[in-house]
Coordinates of C-alpha atoms in Angstrom, one line a residue:
X388 CA 90.8 113.3 139.3
X389 CA 94.6 113.1 139.0
X390 CA 96.8 113.8 142.6
X391 CA 100.3 114.8 142.5
X392 CA 103.0 112.8 144.1
X393 CA 106.0 114.9 146.1
X394 CA 109.1 114.0 147.2
X395 CA 108.7 113.0 151.1
X396 CA 111.6 114.4 153.5
X397 CA 112.7 111.4 154.5
X398 CA 115.4 112.5 157.4
X399 CA 115.6 115.7 159.5
X400 CA 118.0 117.2 157.3
X401 CA 117.0 116.4 154.6
X402 CA 116.6 118.7 151.2
X403 CA 116.1 116.8 147.9
X404 CA 116.4 112.9 147.3
X405 CA 117.2 110.5 144.2
X406 CA 115.1 108.1 142.3
X407 CA 117.3 105.4 142.8
X408 CA 115.1 103.4 140.9
X409 CA 111.2 102.9 139.3
X410 CA 109.6 100.0 140.4
X411 CA 106.4 101.1 138.1
X412 CA 106.5 102.8 134.9
X413 CA 103.9 105.2 133.3
X414 CA 100.3 103.1 132.8
X415 CA 100.5 100.5 135.2
X416 CA 97.8 100.4 137.9
X417 CA 98.5 100.6 140.9
X418 CA 96.9 100.2 144.3
X419 CA 97.1 101.8 147.8
X420 CA 100.7 100.5 149.5
X421 CA 102.6 99.2 146.8
X422 CA 106.2 100.6 146.6
X423 CA 106.6 103.5 143.7
X424 CA 109.8 103.4 143.7
X425 CA 113.2 103.4 145.9
X426 CA 114.7 106.7 147.3
X427 CA 117.7 107.3 148.2
X428 CA 119.1 110.2 151.0
X429 CA 122.4 110.5 152.5
X430 CA 121.7 108.1 154.6
X431 CA 120.0 104.7 153.0
X432 CA 117.9 103.7 150.3
X433 CA 113.9 103.8 151.5
X434 CA 111.3 103.0 149.5
X435 CA 108.5 105.6 148.3
X436 CA 104.6 104.1 148.5
X437 CA 102.0 105.5 147.0
X438 CA 98.8 106.1 149.0
X439 CA 96.3 106.2 146.3
X440 CA 94.7 104.1 144.0
X441 CA 95.0 104.7 140.1
X442 CA 97.2 104.8 137.1
X443 CA 100.3 106.4 136.8
X444 CA 100.0 109.0 134.5
X445 CA 103.1 110.9 134.5
X446 CA 106.1 110.5 136.0
X447 CA 108.4 113.4 135.7
X448 CA 111.7 112.5 137.0
X449 CA 113.7 109.7 135.7
X450 CA 115.9 107.1 137.7
X451 CA 119.7 108.3 139.2
X452 CA 118.2 112.4 139.1
X453 CA 117.3 114.2 142.0
X454 CA 114.5 116.3 143.9
X455 CA 113.9 119.0 146.4
X456 CA 111.7 117.7 148.9
X457 CA 108.4 118.8 147.8
X458 CA 109.2 118.5 144.1
X459 CA 107.0 116.8 141.6
X460 CA 108.1 113.3 140.5
X461 CA 104.6 111.9 139.0
X462 CA 101.1 111.8 138.5
X463 CA 98.5 109.2 139.5
X464 CA 94.7 109.3 138.3
X465 CA 92.5 107.7 136.5
X466 CA 92.9 105.5 133.4
X467 CA 93.0 107.9 130.2
X468 CA 92.3 111.4 132.1
X469 CA 93.4 114.6 130.9
X470 CA 96.3 116.0 132.9
X471 CA 98.3 118.3 130.3
X472 CA 96.9 121.3 132.6
X473 CA 98.0 120.0 135.5
X474 CA 101.6 119.3 133.6
X475 CA 101.8 123.3 132.6
X476 CA 100.9 123.9 136.0
X477 CA 103.5 122.0 137.5
X478 CA 106.0 123.2 134.8
X479 CA 105.4 127.4 134.8
X480 CA 105.7 126.8 138.6
X481 CA 101.9 126.8 139.7
X482 CA 100.1 125.2 142.7
X483 CA 100.5 121.2 141.7
X484 CA 98.5 120.7 144.7
X485 CA 95.5 121.5 142.8
X486 CA 94.7 118.8 139.1
X487 CA 92.1 121.2 137.8
X488 CA 91.4 124.3 136.8
X489 CA 88.6 126.1 136.7
X490 CA 86.6 126.2 133.1
X491 CA 87.3 130.1 133.3
X492 CA 90.8 129.7 133.5
X493 CA 91.3 127.1 130.8
X494 CA 89.7 129.3 128.6
X495 CA 91.7 131.8 129.4
X496 CA 94.9 130.2 129.2
X497 CA 93.9 129.1 126.1
X498 CA 93.0 132.5 124.9
X499 CA 96.2 133.7 125.9
X500 CA 98.8 130.8 124.3
X501 CA 97.1 131.6 121.2
X502 CA 97.9 135.0 121.7
X503 CA 101.3 134.3 122.2
X504 CA 101.5 131.7 119.2
X505 CA 100.1 134.8 116.7
X506 CA 102.8 137.2 118.6
X507 CA 105.6 134.8 117.9
X508 CA 104.9 133.9 114.7
X509 CA 107.4 131.1 113.3
X510 CA 108.5 130.6 117.1
X511 CA 105.3 129.0 118.6
X512 CA 105.8 126.2 121.4
X513 CA 107.4 123.5 120.0
X514 CA 104.7 120.7 120.7
X515 CA 106.2 116.7 121.2
X516 CA 103.1 115.4 122.0
X517 CA 103.8 112.9 118.5
X518 CA 107.5 111.8 120.0
X519 CA 106.8 108.3 121.3
X520 CA 109.5 108.9 124.3
X521 CA 110.3 109.6 127.7
X522 CA 112.9 111.9 129.2
X523 CA 115.4 110.1 131.9
X524 CA 116.1 112.8 134.3
X525 CA 118.1 113.4 137.1
X526 CA 116.5 112.5 140.7
X527 CA 117.0 113.9 144.2
X528 CA 118.6 110.9 145.9
X529 CA 119.7 112.6 149.0
X530 CA 118.3 114.9 151.0
X531 CA 121.8 117.9 150.6
X532 CA 122.1 116.3 146.6
X533 CA 122.4 118.9 144.6
X534 CA 123.5 116.7 141.5
X535 CA 124.4 113.1 140.9
X536 CA 127.5 111.6 138.9
X537 CA 127.0 108.3 136.1
X538 CA 129.3 106.0 137.7
X539 CA 128.8 103.9 134.8
X540 CA 126.3 102.7 132.8
X541 CA 125.2 99.5 132.2
X542 CA 123.2 100.2 128.6
X543 CA 124.5 102.1 125.1
X544 CA 122.6 103.8 123.1
X545 CA 120.7 101.3 120.9
X546 CA 120.1 98.7 122.8
X547 CA 116.8 97.7 123.4
X548 CA 115.4 97.9 128.3
X549 CA 112.9 96.3 129.9
X550 CA 111.2 97.7 132.9
X551 CA 112.4 96.9 135.4
X552 CA 116.3 96.7 133.9
X553 CA 118.5 98.6 135.3
X554 CA 120.2 100.7 132.6
X555 CA 123.2 102.7 135.4
X556 CA 124.5 103.0 138.4
X557 CA 124.2 106.9 139.8
X558 CA 126.9 108.4 142.7
X559 CA 125.4 110.2 145.3
X560 CA 126.9 112.1 148.4
X561 CA 125.9 108.8 150.6
X562 CA 125.7 105.7 148.3
X563 CA 125.6 104.3 144.6
X564 CA 122.1 103.8 143.6
X565 CA 121.0 101.6 140.3
X566 CA 119.3 103.3 137.9
X567 CA 115.8 101.2 136.8
X568 CA 114.0 101.4 134.0
X569 CA 110.8 101.6 134.2
X570 CA 109.6 101.6 130.8
X571 CA 110.0 99.1 127.7
X572 CA 111.9 100.8 124.2
X573 CA 115.0 101.4 122.6
X574 CA 117.9 103.7 124.9
X575 CA 117.7 106.6 122.1
X576 CA 120.3 108.3 123.1
X577 CA 122.8 109.2 126.7
X578 CA 123.3 113.2 127.6
X579 CA 126.3 112.2 130.3
X580 CA 128.7 110.5 130.8
X581 CA 130.7 108.6 132.4
X582 CA 132.3 109.7 135.6
X583 CA 129.9 112.7 134.8
X584 CA 127.9 115.1 136.7
X585 CA 124.6 116.2 135.8
X586 CA 122.3 118.5 137.9
X587 CA 119.0 117.7 139.7
X588 CA 116.4 117.7 136.4
X589 CA 118.8 117.4 134.1
X590 CA 118.6 115.6 131.1
X591 CA 120.5 112.1 131.0
X592 CA 118.6 109.8 129.3
X593 CA 116.1 108.8 126.2
X594 CA 113.8 106.3 126.4
X595 CA 111.4 105.4 123.3
X596 CA 110.4 104.3 119.8
X597 CA 112.9 103.1 117.7
X598 CA 113.2 106.2 115.6
X599 CA 111.5 108.5 117.3
X600 CA 112.8 111.9 117.0
X601 CA 114.0 112.8 121.0
X602 CA 115.9 116.2 119.4
X603 CA 112.2 117.5 119.6
X604 CA 111.7 116.2 122.6
X605 CA 114.9 117.0 124.0
X606 CA 114.4 120.5 122.5
X607 CA 110.8 121.0 124.0
X608 CA 112.0 120.4 127.5
X609 CA 114.5 122.4 127.6
X610 CA 111.5 125.6 125.8
X611 CA 109.4 124.7 128.5
X612 CA 111.7 124.8 131.7
X613 CA 113.4 128.2 130.3
X614 CA 109.6 129.4 130.0
X615 CA 108.8 128.6 133.3
X616 CA 110.8 131.8 135.0
X617 CA 108.4 134.2 133.4
X618 CA 105.1 132.7 135.2
X619 CA 106.4 134.7 138.4
X620 CA 106.7 138.0 136.8
X621 CA 103.6 140.6 136.7
X622 CA 102.1 141.7 132.7
X623 CA 104.3 144.8 132.7
X624 CA 107.5 142.5 133.0
X625 CA 106.3 140.0 131.3
X626 CA 105.6 141.4 128.4
X627 CA 108.5 143.7 127.8
X628 CA 110.4 140.6 128.4
X629 CA 108.5 138.2 125.7
X630 CA 109.7 141.1 123.3
X631 CA 113.3 140.7 124.7
X632 CA 113.2 136.4 124.3
X633 CA 111.5 136.8 120.6
X634 CA 114.3 138.6 119.5
X635 CA 117.3 136.3 121.8
X636 CA 115.2 133.4 120.6
X637 CA 115.6 134.4 117.0
X638 CA 119.0 134.4 116.8
X639 CA 119.5 131.2 119.0
X640 CA 117.4 129.3 117.0
X641 CA 119.6 130.0 113.7
X642 CA 122.7 128.6 115.2
X643 CA 121.7 126.6 118.1
X644 CA 123.6 122.4 117.2
X645 CA 121.6 119.7 117.9
X646 CA 122.4 117.7 121.0
X647 CA 125.1 114.9 119.4
X648 CA 124.8 111.4 121.5
X649 CA 128.0 110.8 123.6
X650 CA 130.3 107.8 122.7
X651 CA 128.5 104.9 123.3
X652 CA 129.0 103.5 126.7
X653 CA 130.9 99.7 127.1
X654 CA 129.3 97.1 128.2
X655 CA 129.2 95.8 131.9
X656 CA 129.8 92.4 132.2
X657 CA 126.6 90.2 134.1
X658 CA 125.4 91.1 137.7
X659 CA 127.7 94.1 137.2
X660 CA 130.9 92.5 138.6
X661 CA 133.2 94.4 137.0
X662 CA 132.5 97.7 138.6
X663 CA 132.5 95.8 141.7
X664 CA 129.2 96.0 142.8
X665 CA 126.9 92.9 142.9
X666 CA 122.5 93.0 141.8
X667 CA 120.1 91.1 143.6
X668 CA 116.9 91.2 145.1
X669 CA 116.6 91.7 149.2
X670 CA 115.4 88.4 149.5
X671 CA 118.1 86.9 147.7
X672 CA 120.8 89.1 150.0
X673 CA 119.1 88.3 152.9
X674 CA 119.5 84.3 152.5
X675 CA 122.8 84.8 151.0
X676 CA 124.0 86.8 154.3
X677 CA 122.0 83.9 156.5
X678 CA 123.7 80.8 154.9
X679 CA 127.7 82.4 154.0
X680 CA 127.4 82.7 150.2
X681 CA 129.0 85.7 148.6
X682 CA 127.3 87.0 146.2
X683 CA 130.2 87.6 143.7
X684 CA 130.0 84.4 143.4
X685 CA 126.6 83.3 142.3
X686 CA 125.0 84.0 138.6
X687 CA 121.9 85.6 138.6
X688 CA 119.0 84.6 136.4
X689 CA 117.0 87.7 136.8
X690 CA 116.6 90.2 134.8
X691 CA 119.8 92.0 133.7
X692 CA 121.4 89.4 135.5
X693 CA 120.4 90.5 138.9
X694 CA 120.1 87.9 141.4
X695 CA 116.7 86.5 142.6
X696 CA 115.9 83.8 145.9
X697 CA 116.3 81.1 143.7
X698 CA 119.6 81.8 142.5
X699 CA 120.9 81.4 145.7
X700 CA 119.3 78.5 147.3
X701 CA 120.3 76.5 144.4
X702 CA 124.3 77.8 144.3
X703 CA 127.0 75.3 144.7
X704 CA 130.1 76.4 146.1
X705 CA 133.5 76.2 143.5
X706 CA 136.5 75.5 144.5
X707 CA 139.0 77.7 143.6
X708 CA 142.1 76.1 141.4
X709 CA 145.6 75.8 142.7
X710 CA 146.9 77.5 139.6
X711 CA 144.6 80.1 140.4
X712 CA 145.4 81.1 143.7
X713 CA 148.8 80.6 142.6
X714 CA 148.3 83.4 139.8
X715 CA 146.4 85.4 142.1
X716 CA 149.9 85.5 144.6
X717 CA 151.7 86.1 142.1
X718 CA 149.8 89.3 141.1
X719 CA 149.3 90.7 144.4
X720 CA 153.2 90.6 144.6
X721 CA 153.3 92.5 141.6
X722 CA 155.5 96.2 142.2
X723 CA 154.3 99.3 140.0
X724 CA 157.6 100.9 139.0
X725 CA 157.5 103.9 137.4
X726 CA 157.9 104.2 133.7
X727 CA 160.4 107.3 133.8
X728 CA 162.4 107.6 137.0
X729 CA 161.4 111.3 138.6
X730 CA 158.5 111.3 135.6
X731 CA 155.9 114.6 136.9
X732 CA 152.3 113.0 137.4
X733 CA 149.2 113.7 139.2
X734 CA 145.8 112.2 139.0
X735 CA 142.4 114.1 139.7
X736 CA 139.9 112.4 141.5
X737 CA 136.4 113.9 141.7
X738 CA 134.6 114.4 144.3
X739 CA 132.0 112.1 145.8
X740 CA 128.5 113.0 147.0
X741 CA 129.0 112.4 150.3
X742 CA 132.5 113.9 150.5
X743 CA 130.9 117.3 149.1
X744 CA 128.4 116.8 152.2
X745 CA 130.1 116.0 155.1
X746 CA 132.6 119.1 154.4
X747 CA 129.7 121.5 153.2
X748 CA 128.5 120.6 157.3
X749 CA 131.7 120.4 158.3
X750 CA 132.7 123.8 157.4
X751 CA 129.0 125.0 158.2
X752 CA 129.8 124.0 161.9
X753 CA 133.3 125.2 162.1
X754 CA 132.2 129.1 160.7
X755 CA 128.8 129.5 162.1
X756 CA 129.6 127.5 165.7
X757 CA 132.3 129.7 168.3
X758 CA 134.5 126.4 169.3
X759 CA 136.5 126.0 172.2
X760 CA 138.6 122.9 173.3
X761 CA 139.9 121.3 176.5
X762 CA 141.7 119.0 177.0
X763 CA 142.2 116.2 179.6
X764 CA 145.2 113.3 180.3
X765 CA 143.2 110.5 181.9
X766 CA 145.3 107.3 184.1
X767 CA 143.9 104.2 181.8
X768 CA 145.4 101.6 184.2
X769 CA 142.5 100.6 186.0
X770 CA 140.4 100.8 183.1
X771 CA 142.4 98.2 181.3
X772 CA 142.6 96.0 184.5
X773 CA 138.5 96.2 184.4
X774 CA 138.5 95.8 180.6
X775 CA 140.2 92.0 180.9
X776 CA 138.2 91.2 183.6
X777 CA 134.6 92.1 181.9
X778 CA 135.6 90.5 178.8
X779 CA 136.2 87.0 181.1
X780 CA 132.2 87.4 181.9
X781 CA 131.0 89.4 179.1
X782 CA 128.9 87.8 176.0
X783 CA 130.9 90.2 173.6
X784 CA 133.8 91.7 173.8
X785 CA 134.1 95.0 175.4
X786 CA 136.4 97.7 173.5
X787 CA 138.0 100.6 175.0
X788 CA 135.6 102.9 172.8
X789 CA 132.7 101.3 174.7
X790 CA 133.8 102.5 178.2
X791 CA 134.0 105.3 177.1
X792 CA 130.9 105.9 175.7
X793 CA 129.0 104.8 178.9
X794 CA 131.5 107.1 180.9
X795 CA 130.4 109.8 178.6
X796 CA 126.7 108.8 178.9
X797 CA 127.3 108.7 182.5
X798 CA 129.1 111.8 182.2
X799 CA 126.0 113.9 180.3
X800 CA 123.7 113.0 183.0
X801 CA 125.4 114.8 185.6
X802 CA 126.3 117.6 183.5
X803 CA 123.0 117.8 181.1
X804 CA 124.1 121.6 180.2
X805 CA 126.9 119.3 178.0
X806 CA 124.0 118.2 176.6
X807 CA 122.3 120.4 174.7
X808 CA 121.9 122.3 171.2
X809 CA 121.7 125.3 169.8
X810 CA 118.7 126.8 168.2
X811 CA 119.1 130.9 167.5
X812 CA 117.0 132.1 169.8
X813 CA 116.2 129.4 172.4
X814 CA 118.9 126.3 174.3
X815 CA 117.5 123.0 173.6
X816 CA 118.5 121.2 177.1
X817 CA 117.7 117.2 175.9
X818 CA 116.7 114.9 178.5
X819 CA 117.7 112.1 176.4
X820 CA 120.9 110.6 176.1
X821 CA 121.9 109.6 172.6
X822 CA 125.1 109.2 171.7
X823 CA 126.3 109.2 168.2
X824 CA 129.6 107.6 167.2
X825 CA 131.7 108.2 164.3
X826 CA 132.5 106.2 162.0
X827 CA 135.0 106.1 159.0
X828 CA 134.0 104.9 155.9
X829 CA 135.4 105.0 152.7
X830 CA 134.0 108.3 151.1
X831 CA 133.7 110.2 154.1
X832 CA 132.0 109.9 157.8
X833 CA 129.0 108.7 159.1
X834 CA 127.4 108.9 163.3
X835 CA 125.3 106.1 164.0
X836 CA 123.3 107.2 167.2
X837 CA 123.2 104.9 170.2
X838 CA 119.9 105.8 171.6
X839 CA 119.0 106.2 175.8
X840 CA 123.0 105.1 176.0
X841 CA 122.6 106.0 180.3
X842 CA 120.3 103.2 180.5
X843 CA 121.9 100.3 178.4
X844 CA 125.2 97.9 179.6
X845 CA 128.1 98.0 178.3
X846 CA 127.7 94.5 176.7
X847 CA 124.4 95.9 175.2
X848 CA 126.5 99.0 173.7
X849 CA 129.2 96.9 172.4
X850 CA 127.1 94.9 170.6
X851 CA 125.4 97.9 169.5
X852 CA 128.3 99.7 168.3
X853 CA 129.7 97.0 166.3
X854 CA 126.4 96.2 164.5
X855 CA 126.3 99.8 163.7
X856 CA 130.0 100.2 162.7
X857 CA 129.3 97.2 159.5
X858 CA 125.8 99.1 158.5
X859 CA 127.9 102.3 157.6
X860 CA 130.9 100.8 156.0
X861 CA 128.4 98.6 153.8
X862 CA 126.2 101.5 153.5
X863 CA 123.3 100.1 155.2
X864 CA 122.3 102.2 158.3
X865 CA 118.6 103.1 157.8
X866 CA 117.4 106.5 158.6
X867 CA 116.2 105.9 162.4
X868 CA 120.1 104.7 163.1
X869 CA 121.6 108.4 162.3
X870 CA 119.3 110.7 163.8
X871 CA 118.3 111.8 167.2
X872 CA 122.3 112.8 168.4
X873 CA 122.5 114.7 171.7
X874 CA 126.7 113.8 171.8
X875 CA 128.8 112.8 169.6
X876 CA 132.1 110.5 170.5
X877 CA 135.7 110.6 167.0
X878 CA 137.8 108.0 168.2
X879 CA 141.4 107.7 166.9
X880 CA 142.9 106.1 168.9
X881 CA 143.2 102.5 166.8
X882 CA 144.5 104.6 164.2
X883 CA 148.0 105.5 167.0
X884 CA 146.7 109.2 167.4
X885 CA 147.6 110.2 170.7
X886 CA 145.6 113.8 170.6
X887 CA 143.5 116.0 168.3
X888 CA 140.6 118.4 168.0
X889 CA 136.9 117.5 166.0
X890 CA 134.1 120.1 164.8
X891 CA 131.4 119.5 166.5
X892 CA 128.7 117.6 164.5
X893 CA 125.7 119.2 164.6
X894 CA 123.5 120.0 166.5
X895 CA 125.8 118.8 169.3
X896 CA 127.0 121.6 171.2
X897 CA 129.5 119.5 172.1
X898 CA 132.2 116.5 170.5
X899 CA 134.7 114.3 172.2
X900 CA 138.2 113.1 170.4
X901 CA 139.5 110.1 172.1
X902 CA 143.1 109.4 171.0
X903 CA 145.1 106.3 171.6
X904 CA 146.2 105.0 175.1
X905 CA 150.3 105.4 175.6
X906 CA 152.4 104.2 178.0
X907 CA 154.8 106.7 179.3
X908 CA 156.1 107.6 182.6
X909 CA 153.7 109.5 186.0
X910 CA 154.1 110.7 189.3
X911 CA 152.3 108.0 192.1
X912 CA 152.6 108.0 195.8
X913 CA 155.5 110.8 195.1
X914 CA 157.5 108.1 193.0
X915 CA 158.3 108.6 188.9
X916 CA 156.3 105.2 187.6
X917 CA 155.4 103.1 183.9
X918 CA 151.1 104.3 183.4
X919 CA 149.1 104.9 180.6
X920 CA 147.8 107.5 179.6
X921 CA 145.0 108.9 177.3
X922 CA 144.4 111.9 175.8
X923 CA 140.4 113.7 175.6
X924 CA 139.6 116.4 173.7
X925 CA 135.6 118.2 174.4
X926 CA 135.4 120.7 171.5
X927 CA 132.7 122.8 172.9
X928 CA 130.1 125.6 170.9
X929 CA 130.6 128.7 173.2
X930 CA 127.5 129.6 172.3
X931 CA 126.0 126.8 174.3
X932 CA 128.5 125.9 177.0
X933 CA 130.8 127.9 178.5
X934 CA 134.2 127.1 179.3
X935 CA 133.5 125.7 183.4
X936 CA 131.2 124.0 182.7
X937 CA 133.2 121.5 180.0
X938 CA 135.6 121.1 182.2
X939 CA 133.4 120.1 184.7
X940 CA 132.0 118.0 182.2
X941 CA 136.0 116.3 181.5
X942 CA 137.0 116.2 185.3
X943 CA 133.7 113.4 185.9
X944 CA 134.9 112.0 183.1
X945 CA 138.2 111.6 184.1
X946 CA 136.8 109.7 187.7
X947 CA 134.6 107.3 186.1
X948 CA 137.4 105.9 183.4
X949 CA 140.0 106.3 186.3
X950 CA 138.0 104.4 188.8
X951 CA 135.5 102.3 186.0
X952 CA 133.7 100.1 189.0
X953 CA 131.4 103.9 189.3
X954 CA 130.7 104.0 185.9
X955 CA 127.8 100.7 186.6
X956 CA 126.4 102.1 189.4

């Protein structure tokens, strides 16, 4: 019996996922535990594992397309098994968990189908079963993804492709993923240009036998997609809408344009180096990292120029010529002068998927949670002295941010009401302390989590913080790295910012904005002397934390940082 594979929920906030690449194709035999595909969420790329033995009978989502959680992405069953009824049921919004209909239901469906065909006459359902081609649709690659952007096409119309070839790079809200071909054939049609976005399940390309009538396949897909909604209506409304639909279809059929393939995408250099990315297997990446090899210098021998293990093991670094170095230096020093002085110009940059997600979540937080802010100055003289002494013996360099994380964790232990979350009809008091640290990346903001921060030493926190910052910038964070924060810290002190306010990071009730340390005049023992001051601002959700509670928390934090020995107790 055929089994439907649905998009699993891979993170606590995930709403959809994008099929970054298929590792199998229709007709392949798979066993339980085999990796079927790579799925990209808004935080990381994860492997989709098969829990059934059988044959891949149907792949309904193309690489690069997004799928909502619980959306159907593929079907596994016995070789040669008839899944036409199951596909129709899925397309019509039925219960996809049922792999078979009763004989009675099949008979009724058949009778209705015949009646519908006789009523529609020339507008009968398009049968594309004879078209030897497969649609590639935009998969859902992240929990909040609604569309994907084709960053670049690595193949053009007319190219021969094999299973495993990289067809395109798809940009989501968190990362740029590889769209991998899952069958052999010819790239017959490209429906989305580079830089353009496609909605989840939108057709982006067609792969099949050379000369196949892919236009018929696309029309059949559009017809099925538009017809699914009518199944949800009652019989009377369905009959009336059917009459209206006949009229509208007869008009649209007479003047509907054929899908026109866009201009051929430019060929991409081997390994994708012209787009700044390098395609390599996970094992090749690990070996290269261990050996300190730059993968951009390695030529790949795998499919589509992918770098594999042997390529890294046999790699010999090349010395850069002096002449090339001079050319690089001269090019770096070249100035870009406007063509005409005073000429007006602008550039519009498409919003990345990550930026869209950050904007959506912060807007929801700002406009749903009533924020209030408490600011306090902290004398960091002793903290600076303590950091200098600690770094003389610490196995890893301790930063001021590490000291703030440790002090915040200790303060949360004394003020558990701050370590809470608004749950609608109740407030969750967290007994554990997981401190999120906001990390700015090129396309937005990520928040890896230091778990049980109150129980960790400064050197332990420093090591984790540095590793998380590196992984965030390289988009290598795993699901467990960003989930579960109970409090968040945003530090802009290293950028010279003296003071700012931050928007609360859900589901936290508070976030601490940390400014830079500034030398200024302070009063000490009745005299004006130079001192080092740091300003912090606590943003609080007034539904959970009151002003007195937030202020008491900051008083404790101030005491710990002004006398950092107390942090170690």
